[in-house]
Amino acid sequence: MCRFLAYCGEPVYLETLVCTPCHSLIEQSMHASEAKTETNGDGFGVGWYSERTEPGRYCEIRPAWSDENLLSICSHVRSHLFFAHVRAATGTAVSRANCHPFKAGRFLFMHNGQVGDWTRLRRRIEAMIPDELYPARTGTTDSEAIFLAALGQGMEQDSVRAFRSVLAQIEREMEATGATAPLRFTATWTDGERVWAVRWASDGKPPSLYWRLGDSGLIVVSEPVDAQRDAWTPIPTGGGLVARLGSRPETFTFH
Amino acid sequence: MCRFLAYCGEPVYLETLVCTPCHSLIEQSMHASEAKTETNGDGFGVGWYSERTEPGRYCEIRPAWSDENLLSICSHVRSHLFFAHVRAATGTAVSRANCHPFKAGRFLFMHNGQVGDWTRLRRRIEAMIPDELYPARTGTTDSEAIFLAALGQGMEQDSVRAFRSVLAQIEREMEATGATAPLRFTATWTDGERVWAVRWASDGKPPSLYWRLGDSGLIVVSEPVDAQRDAWTPIPTGGGLVARLGSRPETFTFH
Amino acid sequence: MCRFLAYCGEPVYLETLVCTPCHSLIEQSMHASEAKTETNGDGFGVGWYSERTEPGRYCEIRPAWSDENLLSICSHVRSHLFFAHVRAATGTAVSRANCHPFKAGRFLFMHNGQVGDWTRLRRRIEAMIPDELYPARTGTTDSEAIFLAALGQGMEQDSVRAFRSVLAQIEREMEATGATAPLRFTATWTDGERVWAVRWASDGKPPSLYWRLGDSGLIVVSEPVDAQRDAWTPIPTGGGLVARLGSRPETFTFH
Amino acid sequence: MCRFLAYCGEPVYLETLVCTPCHSLIEQSMHASEAKTETNGDGFGVGWYSERTEPGRYCEIRPAWSDENLLSICSHVRSHLFFAHVRAATGTAVSRANCHPFKAGRFLFMHNGQVGDWTRLRRRIEAMIPDELYPARTGTTDSEAIFLAALGQGMEQDSVRAFRSVLAQIEREMEATGATAPLRFTATWTDGERVWAVRWASDGKPPSLYWRLGDSGLIVVSEPVDAQRDAWTPIPTGGGLVARLGSRPETFTFH
């Protein structure tokens, strides 16, 4: 699977969460604790918001743990809102186009989970991407397809409803094709102002997801980046969280 | 565009054509003479047949001119049938999945040309790929889509007819969508026993293509790899060539 | 050889000079006009100062023209002082360790030129690097060795004198070993507050170097990035330039 | 540390040992059992002998587990003598120049272990490399330096004596500099006709090493590639093995 991290609050250097903590995302690229796979070495990506409308992005196919560029960028880029992801490929190629966070306009999206029987369902789910967004389909992951499909279903207006709708449609396709492997969707996304995080799976076993209000802002993670486990609140199966910059996060029910 | 080379004959080391000649394919990666772009530095690939049913393949995203692995592989792999390609990307990403030669089962395929207005037509052409071959769609190029579509239209039985059919269908789609940019198709493919090469474009301006019967076998190239220009026969626009290992090549009319 | 660019002035996005101009550094990676080699596709690097003591750095082995990360970083990083470089390798490997700008503490250094007969002289020049800096020797270029040697000869106190001293020593080594190929040194470096640029060669033929005081600050380039050639002042052979943030640059004689 | 494999016998496809077995070298790149580090994802390399004097080599900086090229090459290259290595970097950069097997002329060399306090000792050990071999020093590892030093001390005539001599010299340098971290040297090398493997460490704790006479030839491994643990003979600390193609391997005492 994968491990990811999202931050939203006072501007901090990316390294504060991506590199420095004892169980930082870089550490999780080699030694994740709560993931199905301990190693998440199939590429990585960071995305961050500056004063421009669209976010910046740096992704690479080598493991996060050995990339000097990542360390340097994280120690020099300061942002009020950033995403970071380390990947464990589940069948699709290791390529930049398959690295999270995915970006479209001012949106970023990261996913931890899977569309079961993806090979069989891929075509039907890609068909959910509207024509005008299809050029943005540059990789082959289920994650990117879900993201583009949600954009096509009104993500700009109501992103939670858009993802709900896409997931329901995928479940119908799974039923139609007799796909039995589960659909798992632990994900986080942002429009540059708000951050959403949800945790859901068709078999009730979504990947882990936690959040914490730190000194400077909200942190959403696949697993805690430090040793203070009590400081992190798990998002329950079927739960979600939304936070606007500067406001307390609110929880909601997803699906 | 791109530059490519195909060989079929007595087993020779790949370096004989890919690396050693004064205007070798590696040289063409930096200084092509007859291509629209002098630089073909957006990745490369070699494919070769050994005693196994399916061909071997090595492709990489860096320029051919600086890859030590390519030199080493070409000086140690000897084959009776091999393909090599240096890429100049025209809009799609530089990734391994977009490198030629494309491979499916025992087939290899290389393309020099373009589907004009590709972004607009992509979806319609991908729809021509049959379900069972869709998992093999790993990149985003027009070339790979054409290849997989041809496989779906009987390439195993009659490959020339399959490509003709696919190209005709693409022209119809172009008409339907009002696409005006030309469809250009200078290409070569093989099933491991025969090599085909064709040169055609909807606007009568396909990329260059030559062939030569050397001491040890047939060589098909985008442009001559040596200084003996008289020794190379241009394939005319609308022309094709097919050769079976050990037999003289035969020309035919394509399209 | 190579092409480079240095900027110092009001904070601007790196893209303003690296990506946007008609003859930007990215454009020069494929089509340099005044370099010995038109193609500078053997890796690249950017280095920039933020509020931290040491500069940030992003370098990669693929050509600058096809790297999406570079575009994204340049459109999101804004800096008052940055360096950028596209490389044409002259004998040494294409690797991150051989990419400019080289970094040591708060210094950045870029070089365009060569130590002639480098293979023969390498060992003697590496011997000029003091023990405490030797761990920073991660590549095999002449450029990095010169930089580390200069650091060892008082670059922190008087950088111009340090490079003069190193170059004089190299000339002595060339004489001692009978090396006849020229020593060429068009270079720029910074300590984060001042930028130096010099142009010199033992055979009187150093690579080109220009500067311009733009609206927002000083730009030093291998060749102009725009079409306003009259706006750029060539640095003469044997000449140099130094500028402190916010002050007018001053010229000096080098060597 | 690292994991490696050497084969010498009837020609077999590299995949037979590198890819196919349940605990193949590729499997060991993610899940090594007997190494200090379970993950060996910092690049890899294969080297093989064909009919040419010098061996072929393919090495890359990404993890072995995700490289499609490696699979393809291993399923198409058949050799009577090949080496393969997956790397876990211990302080030096992830680069092709730091990937094993190292090659010089007809020799290949792989190392699992370390020169303790390498940063401090590097310069002294590089000084053991003779001038004529110094251009071959392209990386920064202790392993490559030891190999080139051994070549300079008569490896062509008596390779075991050459390595013994180099290791003794390194121990003297360690003493001179007060280096206390151990020198560990589990290694294998070949001249294209014979394969040597030794296991030694200054602290009596060298990395593991095994051998087996399979159906088609000799296999030397860091750890067994299959589940038949009884079929593998450990090489004892201070022990060595030498085999000539077609003859039974002989053991010897090393150091």
XYZ file of N, CA and C in Angstrom, chain C residues 61 95 119 122-123 126-132 134-140, chain D residues 61 95 119 122-123 126-132 134-140:
114
model
N 19.721 13.881 -13.322
C 20.578 13.449 -14.420
C 19.895 13.517 -15.785
N 25.872 11.890 -13.603
C 25.405 11.474 -12.282
C 25.062 12.729 -11.493
N 42.135 13.591 -16.928
C 42.399 12.238 -16.447
C 43.808 12.139 -15.861
N 43.913 14.670 -12.610
C 42.908 14.537 -11.559
C 43.490 14.314 -10.165
N 44.365 13.345 -10.086
C 44.895 12.977 -8.790
C 45.639 14.126 -8.121
N 43.034 16.685 -6.981
C 42.313 16.202 -5.793
C 43.196 16.306 -4.543
N 44.497 16.198 -4.755
C 45.408 16.300 -3.610
C 45.392 17.699 -3.014
N 44.895 18.669 -3.774
C 44.806 20.047 -3.279
C 43.595 20.242 -2.350
N 42.722 19.261 -2.298
C 41.562 19.352 -1.397
C 42.007 18.963 0.006
N 41.776 19.827 1.001
C 42.210 19.470 2.359
C 41.399 18.307 2.941
N 42.006 17.605 3.855
C 41.379 16.416 4.453
C 39.957 16.657 4.929
N 39.739 17.761 5.599
C 38.416 17.973 6.212
C 37.341 18.202 5.161
N 37.545 16.598 2.104
C 37.573 15.479 1.183
C 36.285 14.634 1.197
N 35.629 14.473 2.340
C 34.358 13.741 2.309
C 33.319 14.384 1.382
N 33.464 15.683 1.118
C 32.517 16.367 0.237
C 32.808 16.078 -1.234
N 33.898 15.414 -1.512
C 34.225 15.049 -2.889
C 33.392 13.830 -3.271
N 32.251 14.054 -3.886
C 31.350 12.937 -4.172
C 31.324 12.571 -5.646
N 31.839 13.441 -6.522
C 31.834 13.132 -7.944
C 33.244 13.031 -8.486
N 33.348 13.144 -9.798
C 34.663 12.979 -10.433
C 35.027 14.151 -11.345
N 20.165 2.398 -10.374
C 20.057 2.932 -9.013
C 18.727 2.617 -8.346
N 24.268 5.679 -6.609
C 24.616 6.076 -7.973
C 25.097 4.846 -8.707
N 35.111 7.323 5.959
C 35.309 8.734 5.634
C 36.721 9.182 6.005
N 39.314 6.973 3.674
C 39.146 6.971 2.218
C 40.378 7.431 1.447
N 40.880 8.563 1.841
C 41.999 9.149 1.101
C 43.225 8.245 1.093
N 42.465 5.246 -1.189
C 42.529 5.647 -2.597
C 43.977 5.830 -3.047
N 44.819 6.217 -2.121
C 46.235 6.407 -2.469
C 46.891 5.079 -2.848
N 46.263 3.962 -2.471
C 46.798 2.639 -2.817
C 46.480 2.262 -4.268
N 45.619 3.025 -4.910
C 45.291 2.748 -6.311
C 46.392 3.330 -7.196
N 46.994 2.522 -8.067
C 48.074 3.053 -8.910
C 47.537 4.058 -9.942
N 48.418 4.952 -10.367
C 48.036 6.014 -11.310
C 47.274 5.502 -12.517
N 47.753 4.421 -13.109
C 47.143 3.965 -14.361
C 45.726 3.433 -14.149
N 43.719 4.821 -11.739
C 42.938 5.847 -11.059
C 41.777 6.374 -11.902
N 41.912 6.479 -13.216
C 40.750 6.915 -14.006
C 39.538 5.996 -13.845
N 39.776 4.734 -13.462
C 38.672 3.795 -13.272
C 37.937 4.031 -11.952
N 38.468 4.896 -11.122
C 37.824 5.222 -9.847
C 36.686 6.202 -10.142
N 35.467 5.669 -10.318
C 34.366 6.541 -10.713
C 33.372 6.790 -9.583
N 33.456 5.990 -8.520
C 32.529 6.180 -7.416
C 33.256 6.558 -6.145
N 32.569 6.370 -5.031
C 33.154 6.778 -3.759
C 33.147 5.654 -2.721
